Coordinates of C-alpha atoms and ligand atoms in Angstrom, one line a residue:
Chain A
M1 CA 53.0 9.1 0.3
F2 CA 50.5 10.9 2.4
F3 CA 49.0 12.8 -0.3
R4 CA 48.7 9.5 -2.4
S5 CA 47.0 7.9 0.6
V6 CA 44.5 10.5 0.9
L7 CA 43.7 10.4 -2.9
F8 CA 43.4 6.5 -2.6
L9 CA 40.7 7.0 -0.1
F10 CA 39.2 9.7 -2.0
V11 CA 39.0 7.6 -4.9
L12 CA 37.7 4.6 -2.8
N13 CA 34.8 6.8 -1.4
L14 CA 34.1 8.5 -4.6
P15 CA 30.9 6.4 -5.3
Y16 CA 29.8 6.7 -1.9
L17 CA 30.1 10.8 -2.1
L18 CA 28.5 10.7 -5.5
F19 CA 25.6 8.1 -4.9
A20 CA 25.3 8.7 -1.1
Q21 CA 21.7 7.9 -0.2
T22 CA 19.6 9.3 2.8
V23 CA 18.5 6.7 5.0
A24 CA 15.8 6.4 7.4
V25 CA 15.5 3.8 10.0
V26 CA 12.1 2.6 11.3
S27 CA 11.1 0.5 14.3
T28 CA 8.2 -1.4 13.1
T29 CA 7.2 -3.3 9.9
Q30 CA 4.1 -1.1 9.4
I31 CA 6.3 2.2 9.6
Y32 CA 8.7 0.4 7.3
D33 CA 6.0 0.1 4.6
I34 CA 4.2 3.2 4.9
T35 CA 7.8 4.9 4.5
K36 CA 8.7 2.8 1.4
N37 CA 5.5 4.1 -0.1
I38 CA 6.4 7.8 0.1
A39 CA 10.3 7.1 -0.1
G40 CA 10.2 5.1 -3.2
D41 CA 14.0 4.5 -4.0
D42 CA 14.9 8.2 -3.1
V43 CA 15.7 7.0 0.6
K44 CA 17.0 3.8 1.9
V45 CA 14.5 2.4 4.5
L46 CA 15.9 0.0 7.0
S47 CA 13.6 -1.5 9.5
I48 CA 14.7 -2.7 13.0
L49 CA 12.0 -5.1 13.6
A50 CA 11.5 -7.9 10.9
P51 CA 8.2 -9.5 10.1
G52 CA 6.9 -11.5 13.0
Q53 CA 8.8 -9.8 15.9
D54 CA 7.2 -8.2 18.7
P55 CA 7.5 -4.3 19.2
H56 CA 6.5 -4.6 23.1
T57 CA 9.1 -7.2 24.1
Y58 CA 11.8 -6.4 21.4
S59 CA 15.5 -5.7 23.0
P60 CA 17.7 -4.0 20.4
V61 CA 21.0 -6.0 19.2
P62 CA 24.3 -4.6 18.3
A63 CA 23.2 -4.6 14.6
D64 CA 20.4 -2.3 15.4
I65 CA 23.0 0.2 17.0
E66 CA 24.8 0.1 13.6
K67 CA 21.9 0.7 11.4
V68 CA 20.8 3.9 13.5
K69 CA 24.3 5.3 13.3
S70 CA 23.9 5.0 9.5
A71 CA 20.6 6.9 9.5
D72 CA 19.9 10.4 8.7
I73 CA 16.4 9.9 10.5
V74 CA 15.0 7.6 12.8
I75 CA 11.1 7.0 12.7
E76 CA 9.2 5.2 15.7
N77 CA 5.5 4.5 16.3
G78 CA 5.6 6.1 19.7
L79 CA 2.8 6.0 22.4
H80 CA 5.1 3.3 24.2
L81 CA 4.4 0.7 21.3
E82 CA 8.4 0.1 21.5
G83 CA 8.7 -1.3 24.9
K84 CA 10.6 0.5 27.6
N85 CA 11.1 3.2 24.4
W86 CA 13.9 1.2 22.7
M87 CA 13.7 3.0 19.6
K88 CA 13.8 6.5 21.2
N89 CA 16.7 5.4 23.3
L90 CA 18.6 4.0 20.2
A91 CA 18.0 7.4 18.3
A92 CA 19.2 9.4 21.4
D93 CA 22.3 7.2 22.2
A94 CA 23.5 7.6 18.3
K95 CA 22.4 11.5 18.4
K96 CA 19.9 11.1 15.6
P97 CA 16.8 13.1 15.0
L98 CA 13.7 11.3 16.0
V99 CA 10.1 11.6 14.4
T100 CA 7.1 10.0 16.1
A101 CA 4.7 8.5 13.1
S102 CA 1.8 8.8 15.4
D103 CA 1.9 12.5 16.7
G104 CA -1.2 14.4 16.4
I105 CA -3.4 11.5 16.9
V106 CA -5.4 11.4 19.8
P107 CA -4.7 8.2 21.6
L108 CA -7.5 5.9 22.9
I109 CA -7.2 5.6 26.6
L110 CA -6.9 2.1 28.5
E111 CA -7.5 1.6 31.9
A112 CA -5.4 -1.1 34.0
H113 CA -4.8 -1.2 37.5
G114 CA -6.1 2.4 38.2
E115 CA -3.5 3.8 35.8
K116 CA -4.6 5.1 32.2
I117 CA -2.4 4.1 29.4
N118 CA -2.3 5.4 25.7
D119 CA -3.1 2.8 23.5
P120 CA -0.3 2.7 21.1
H121 CA -1.9 0.5 18.4
A122 CA -3.1 3.5 16.4
W123 CA -2.3 2.3 12.8
F124 CA -5.1 0.0 13.1
T125 CA -7.3 2.5 11.2
P126 CA -6.7 4.1 7.5
Q127 CA -7.5 7.5 9.0
N128 CA -4.5 7.3 11.6
A129 CA -2.5 5.8 9.0
A130 CA -3.1 9.1 6.8
V131 CA -1.7 10.7 10.0
Y132 CA 1.6 8.5 10.1
V133 CA 1.6 9.4 6.3
N134 CA 1.8 12.8 6.7
N135 CA 4.5 13.0 9.6
I136 CA 6.6 10.9 7.6
T137 CA 6.3 12.9 4.4
R138 CA 7.2 16.2 6.3
A139 CA 10.1 14.1 7.9
L140 CA 11.3 13.1 4.5
I141 CA 11.1 16.6 3.1
R142 CA 13.0 17.8 5.9
I143 CA 16.2 15.5 5.4
D144 CA 16.1 15.5 1.7
P145 CA 14.3 18.8 0.2
E146 CA 15.3 18.2 -3.3
K147 CA 13.1 15.0 -3.4
K148 CA 9.8 16.8 -2.0
E149 CA 7.9 16.6 -5.5
N150 CA 8.5 12.8 -5.6
F151 CA 7.5 12.4 -1.7
V152 CA 4.4 14.6 -2.0
M153 CA 3.2 12.9 -5.5
R154 CA 3.6 9.3 -3.9
A155 CA 2.1 10.5 -0.5
K156 CA -1.1 11.7 -2.3
L157 CA -1.4 8.3 -4.1
Y158 CA -0.9 6.4 -0.8
L159 CA -3.5 8.6 0.8
A160 CA -5.8 7.9 -2.0
Q161 CA -5.2 4.0 -1.5
L162 CA -6.1 4.3 2.3
R163 CA -9.1 6.3 1.5
A164 CA -10.1 3.5 -0.7
L165 CA -9.3 0.9 1.9
D166 CA -11.4 2.7 4.7
G167 CA -14.5 2.8 2.2
W168 CA -13.8 -0.9 1.3
I169 CA -13.7 -1.8 5.3
K170 CA -17.0 0.0 5.8
K171 CA -18.8 -1.8 3.2
E172 CA -17.4 -5.3 3.9
V173 CA -18.2 -5.2 7.6
S174 CA -21.5 -3.9 7.2
V175 CA -22.5 -7.4 6.1
I176 CA -21.9 -8.5 10.0
P177 CA -24.9 -7.7 12.1
P178 CA -23.9 -5.1 14.8
D179 CA -24.7 -7.4 17.4
R180 CA -22.4 -9.7 16.2
R181 CA -19.3 -7.4 15.8
V182 CA -17.5 -8.7 18.8
L183 CA -13.7 -9.3 18.2
V184 CA -11.8 -11.7 20.7
T185 CA -8.2 -11.6 20.1
N186 CA -4.8 -12.6 21.9
H187 CA -3.9 -9.1 23.0
D188 CA -5.8 -5.5 23.2
A189 CA -4.4 -4.3 19.8
F190 CA -7.5 -3.8 18.1
N191 CA -9.4 -0.8 19.9
Y192 CA -8.7 1.8 17.1
F193 CA -10.2 -0.7 14.6
A194 CA -13.1 -1.8 16.8
K195 CA -14.1 2.0 17.5
E196 CA -13.9 3.0 13.9
Y197 CA -15.9 0.3 12.4
G198 CA -18.4 -0.6 15.4
F199 CA -16.9 -3.5 17.1
V200 CA -16.7 -4.3 20.6
N201 CA -13.3 -6.1 21.6
T202 CA -11.9 -7.8 24.2
A203 CA -8.8 -9.9 25.0
P204 CA -7.3 -12.1 27.6
T205 CA -3.8 -10.1 27.3
G206 CA -3.6 -6.4 28.0
W207 CA -2.4 -3.7 25.7
S208 CA 1.3 -5.1 25.9
T209 CA 2.4 -8.6 25.7
G210 CA 5.2 -7.5 27.9
S211 CA 5.3 -6.9 31.6
E212 CA 4.4 -3.0 31.3
V213 CA 1.6 -1.9 33.8
G214 CA -1.7 -3.0 32.4
G215 CA 0.2 -5.6 30.0
G216 CA 0.4 -9.4 29.8
V217 CA -2.2 -12.1 30.6
T218 CA -3.9 -12.5 33.9
P219 CA -6.2 -15.0 35.3
E220 CA -8.9 -12.2 35.8
R221 CA -8.7 -11.1 32.0
R222 CA -8.7 -14.8 30.8
E223 CA -11.9 -15.6 32.8
K224 CA -13.3 -12.1 31.6
A225 CA -12.6 -12.9 28.0
V226 CA -14.4 -16.5 28.3
R227 CA -17.3 -14.7 30.1
S228 CA -17.7 -12.2 27.5
I229 CA -17.6 -14.8 24.7
K230 CA -20.4 -16.7 26.4
E231 CA -22.4 -13.5 27.2
M232 CA -22.1 -12.3 23.8
R233 CA -22.5 -15.3 22.2
V234 CA -19.5 -15.0 20.0
R235 CA -18.9 -17.5 17.5
T236 CA -15.7 -17.1 16.2
I237 CA -12.4 -15.7 18.0
F238 CA -9.0 -14.9 16.6
F239 CA -5.3 -15.5 17.5
E240 CA -2.6 -13.0 16.1
T241 CA 0.4 -13.9 14.0
T242 CA 3.2 -12.6 16.4
I243 CA 1.6 -14.5 19.4
N244 CA 1.7 -18.3 20.2
P245 CA -1.9 -19.3 19.7
K246 CA -1.8 -21.9 22.5
L247 CA -4.0 -19.3 25.0
I248 CA -6.6 -18.5 22.4
R249 CA -6.6 -22.4 21.5
E250 CA -7.5 -22.8 25.3
I251 CA -10.1 -20.1 25.6
A252 CA -11.9 -21.4 22.6
A253 CA -12.0 -24.8 24.0
D254 CA -13.4 -23.6 27.4
A255 CA -15.9 -21.2 25.7
G256 CA -16.8 -23.6 22.9
V257 CA -16.3 -21.7 20.2
R258 CA -14.1 -21.9 16.7
V259 CA -10.8 -20.2 16.1
G260 CA -11.2 -17.9 12.9
G261 CA -7.4 -18.3 12.0
S262 CA -4.7 -15.6 12.6
L263 CA -4.9 -11.6 12.3
Y264 CA -2.0 -9.6 11.8
S265 CA -1.7 -7.4 14.8
D266 CA 1.7 -5.5 15.8
S267 CA 4.0 -7.0 12.9
M268 CA 2.7 -7.6 9.0
G269 CA 3.4 -10.7 7.2
D270 CA 6.7 -12.1 5.8
E271 CA 7.6 -11.1 2.3
G272 CA 5.5 -13.1 -0.2
T273 CA 2.7 -13.4 2.0
P274 CA -0.5 -11.2 1.6
G275 CA 0.2 -9.2 4.7
E276 CA 3.5 -8.0 3.5
T277 CA 2.0 -4.5 3.3
Y278 CA 0.1 -2.5 5.3
I279 CA -2.9 -2.5 3.1
G280 CA -2.5 -6.4 2.6
M281 CA -2.6 -6.8 6.5
M282 CA -5.6 -4.8 6.9
R283 CA -7.6 -6.6 3.9
E284 CA -6.5 -9.9 5.1
N285 CA -7.6 -9.1 8.6
V286 CA -10.9 -8.0 7.4
L287 CA -11.5 -10.9 5.3
K288 CA -11.1 -13.4 8.2
I289 CA -13.1 -11.1 10.4
V290 CA -16.1 -10.9 8.0
R291 CA -15.8 -14.5 7.3
G292 CA -15.6 -15.4 11.2
L293 CA -18.4 -13.3 12.4
K294 CA -21.2 -12.7 9.7
Chain B
M1 CA 18.1 82.1 -25.5
R2 CA 14.6 82.8 -27.0
F3 CA 16.1 80.4 -29.8
L4 CA 16.8 77.8 -27.3
L5 CA 13.6 77.9 -25.9
T6 CA 11.7 77.8 -29.0
L7 CA 13.7 74.9 -30.1
A8 CA 12.8 73.1 -26.8
V9 CA 9.2 73.5 -27.0
W10 CA 9.1 72.7 -30.5
A11 CA 11.2 69.3 -29.7
V12 CA 8.6 68.8 -26.9
T13 CA 5.7 69.2 -29.1
A14 CA 7.2 66.8 -31.9
A15 CA 7.7 64.2 -29.4
V16 CA 4.1 64.2 -28.0
V17 CA 2.8 64.2 -31.5
L18 CA 5.1 61.4 -32.6
T19 CA 4.2 59.3 -29.6
F20 CA 0.6 59.7 -30.0
F21 CA 1.0 58.5 -33.7
V22 CA 2.9 55.4 -32.7
F23 CA 0.6 54.7 -29.9
R24 CA -2.4 54.8 -32.3
N25 CA -0.9 52.6 -35.0
N26 CA 0.1 49.9 -32.4
S27 CA -3.1 49.9 -30.7
S28 CA -4.9 49.7 -33.8
G29 CA -3.2 46.6 -34.9
S30 CA -4.1 44.9 -31.5
V31 CA -7.7 45.6 -31.4
E32 CA -8.4 42.0 -32.6
D33 CA -6.0 40.5 -29.8
V34 CA -7.5 42.5 -27.1
K35 CA -11.0 41.2 -28.1
N36 CA -9.5 37.6 -27.9
I37 CA -8.1 37.8 -24.6
L38 CA -11.2 39.5 -22.9
P39 CA -14.2 38.4 -24.5
E40 CA -17.3 40.5 -23.2
R41 CA -19.1 37.3 -22.5
D42 CA -20.8 35.6 -19.4
I43 CA -19.1 32.4 -18.8
S44 CA -20.1 30.2 -15.6
I45 CA -18.9 27.0 -14.4
E46 CA -21.7 25.2 -12.5
I47 CA -20.9 22.1 -10.0
T48 CA -23.3 19.9 -8.2
T49 CA -22.5 16.8 -6.0
T50 CA -24.5 14.2 -4.3
F51 CA -22.6 14.8 -1.2
S52 CA -21.7 17.6 1.2
T53 CA -18.1 18.1 2.2
E54 CA -16.3 18.1 5.5
K55 CA -12.6 18.0 6.6
D56 CA -10.6 15.3 4.8
P57 CA -8.8 12.7 7.0
F58 CA -7.0 11.5 4.1
A59 CA -5.6 15.0 3.2
L60 CA -1.9 15.5 2.8
N61 CA -1.3 18.3 5.2
I62 CA 2.7 19.5 5.0
S63 CA 3.1 23.3 5.6
D64 CA 2.8 24.6 2.1
D65 CA 0.7 21.8 0.5
K66 CA -2.4 21.7 2.4
Q67 CA -5.1 19.9 0.5
K68 CA -8.6 21.0 1.0
A69 CA -11.7 18.6 1.0
F70 CA -13.1 20.3 -2.2
T71 CA -11.1 21.9 -5.0
V72 CA -11.8 23.2 -8.4
S73 CA -9.2 24.3 -10.9
L74 CA -9.5 26.0 -14.1
D75 CA -6.6 25.4 -16.6
G76 CA -4.2 24.0 -13.8
K77 CA -4.7 26.8 -11.3
A78 CA -7.0 26.7 -8.1
V79 CA -9.9 28.9 -8.6
Y80 CA -11.9 27.7 -5.6
E81 CA -11.0 25.5 -2.4
A82 CA -13.1 24.6 0.7
D83 CA -13.3 22.1 3.4
T84 CA -16.8 22.6 4.1
G85 CA -19.8 24.5 2.5
I86 CA -20.4 22.3 -0.4
E87 CA -23.9 21.0 0.2
K88 CA -25.3 17.9 -1.4
G89 CA -27.4 19.1 -4.4
E90 CA -26.6 22.3 -4.4
P91 CA -25.1 24.1 -7.4
L92 CA -21.6 26.0 -6.6
I93 CA -21.7 28.7 -9.3
L94 CA -18.2 30.0 -10.3
K95 CA -18.3 33.2 -12.8
A96 CA -15.3 32.7 -15.0
V97 CA -15.2 35.7 -17.5
K98 CA -11.7 36.2 -18.1
L99 CA -11.1 33.6 -20.5
S100 CA -9.3 33.5 -24.0
D101 CA -10.9 31.7 -27.0
G102 CA -10.0 28.3 -27.2
Q103 CA -9.7 24.9 -24.9
H104 CA -10.2 25.0 -21.4
E105 CA -10.2 22.4 -18.6
V106 CA -12.0 22.4 -15.4
M107 CA -10.9 19.8 -12.8
V108 CA -13.2 19.2 -9.6
T109 CA -11.3 17.0 -6.7
S110 CA -13.1 16.0 -3.7
A111 CA -13.1 13.6 -0.9
P112 CA -16.5 12.6 0.4
V113 CA -17.0 10.6 3.8
S114 CA -16.9 7.0 2.6
G115 CA -19.7 4.7 3.7
A116 CA -22.6 6.7 2.6
G117 CA -22.7 5.0 -0.8
D118 CA -21.7 6.1 -4.4
N119 CA -21.1 9.6 -5.3
A120 CA -21.4 12.0 -8.7
V121 CA -20.2 15.3 -9.7
R122 CA -22.0 17.2 -12.4
I123 CA -20.1 20.0 -14.1
R124 CA -21.6 22.3 -16.7
A125 CA -19.7 25.0 -18.7
V126 CA -22.2 27.8 -19.6
M127 CA -21.4 30.7 -22.2
D128 CA -23.9 33.6 -22.8
G129 CA -26.7 31.0 -21.9
V130 CA -25.1 28.1 -24.1
V131 CA -23.9 25.0 -22.6
L132 CA -20.6 24.3 -23.9
N133 CA -20.1 21.0 -21.7
D134 CA -22.2 19.3 -19.2
N135 CA -20.7 15.8 -18.0
T136 CA -21.7 13.8 -14.8
D137 CA -19.1 11.4 -13.6
W138 CA -19.7 8.7 -11.0
F139 CA -17.6 7.5 -8.3
T140 CA -17.8 4.3 -5.9
D141 CA -17.9 4.8 -2.4
G142 CA -14.6 5.5 -0.9
Q143 CA -13.0 6.5 -4.0
E144 CA -11.1 9.9 -4.5
I145 CA -13.2 12.2 -6.9
V146 CA -11.4 13.5 -9.9
S147 CA -13.9 14.8 -12.6
V148 CA -12.6 16.7 -15.5
I149 CA -14.2 18.4 -18.3
R150 CA -13.1 20.6 -21.5
F151 CA -15.0 23.2 -23.4
D152 CA -14.1 25.4 -26.2
T153 CA -15.0 29.1 -26.2
G154 CA -14.2 29.7 -29.7
K155 CA -16.7 27.2 -30.9
T156 CA -20.1 28.4 -30.0
D157 CA -22.1 27.6 -33.0
G158 CA -24.1 24.6 -33.5
K159 CA -23.9 24.1 -29.7
Ligands
ZN1 ZN1 0.4 -4.7 20.8

C-alpha cells in the first residue's frame, strides 16, 4: 500500500519533475520586462508589482510570500526603491538568493533634511538599464547554466535595442532648446534621465512617494515647484501614471501652465498599452516631453 | 655475437633508408597542399572608421564573455579587440598572411557613442597590392555597427 502511494505521488509529480522550470521572482514591472527579454521562455518570470502599483509604498500580501517561496532567484531594483526594503525582506524570509539589479551603478545623491539619499530611479537611462541587463544575465546564468547561450544571445539583442533607444532619445530631445529643458513631475523620479539628456528637473514630492526621510509632499517643496515653474518660464508640466494627478493639476493652475499628460515613472503601463515594456515607456515619455516642451 | 651485431646494424640502416624514401614520397605528394595552405602572399585588412572608440556602456560583461568596443573577426575568430585606440579616419591595418585559397570573411563590430551623427566603416582586403574587396557601410546614429566583407584569395585575376 505504502509503495503504491509513493508510486502514485511520483507519477503525479512526473510532469513537474520532467518539465520543472526555473523561476525568477522580481519586484518591479521594469525589472520584469528586462528579465523577460533575457529569459525568454527558458525561465518563468513572476513580478510582485502589477502595472500601476507604487514600489515606494507597497506592502507585500500573502500571495507574494507564496510567489517568493517558488523562486530559484529573487531580483530587486535596490537603492531602497522597494520601500522599507520589502523585497529584501521577502527574499530573506524565504531564504532565497537575492540579486540587486542596480548593483554597480554610481547612484545620484539627493539631499533632504540634511541627509544624503541614493536616488533609486536608476532605470531612467538606457545606459543604466544596460547595467540591469548585465546583472540579470549573470544571475540567470548562475541559476540555469545550461541555458547560458540563449540568455547571452537575447541579452546582446536587448542591449543593441537599448543603444538604439539612447541614440533616438538624444536625437529627439535635441529639438527642445536647452533653456526650455525643464521637467516638472509629481515626484523626484527623473534625475538620471535629466542628467543624461540635459534637463533641469523639480518635483513637489521628494524622491519617494512614501513617508521615508526626504519623501512625500511638503508645503515648501510645493512652493519651490511653483516658483521654479515661473522663474524658468516652463510651459508644460507632467503628472505620473502611478500618482493621483490632483497635485500637479493644482500646481499647473497656480503657476498658469498647461499639463502635458502622464509620464510612466515607477511603474510601466498595463498590458496592451504603449508603455507595457521598458522601451515603450521610455519612448512614450520622450514623445510627451518633446511635444510639451519644444 | 659479431653476426648479431652485423644484423642489428644492417636492420637499423635499412630502417633509416626506408623511412627516408617513405618521407620523400609523402612530402613530394603534398607540395601542392602546403602551397595552398600557406601562400607566400602579403594579405592585409584595412579598416577605417568615421568615429573613435571608447568603453561601451551597452556591452555585455559576463565573466567569460566581455564585449570590447571594437572587434575584428576573420572567418568567425576574433583577431583584434580593443576598447580604445581606434581613431577617427586613421586606418587600422591588420596583416593576415596565413590564409588558405578560397573565400574568407571579415566582420567588424563596434559601438560608437551615440548622438554624434551617422557613422561609417570602410573595410578593404588587399593581396599583393591588389584590392580584393573594398566596401563602406553606413549606420544611423545610435545603431550598433556590424560590417561584413567577403573576399576570395583564389581569384586574383581580373581584379
Ligand atoms: Zn519613485
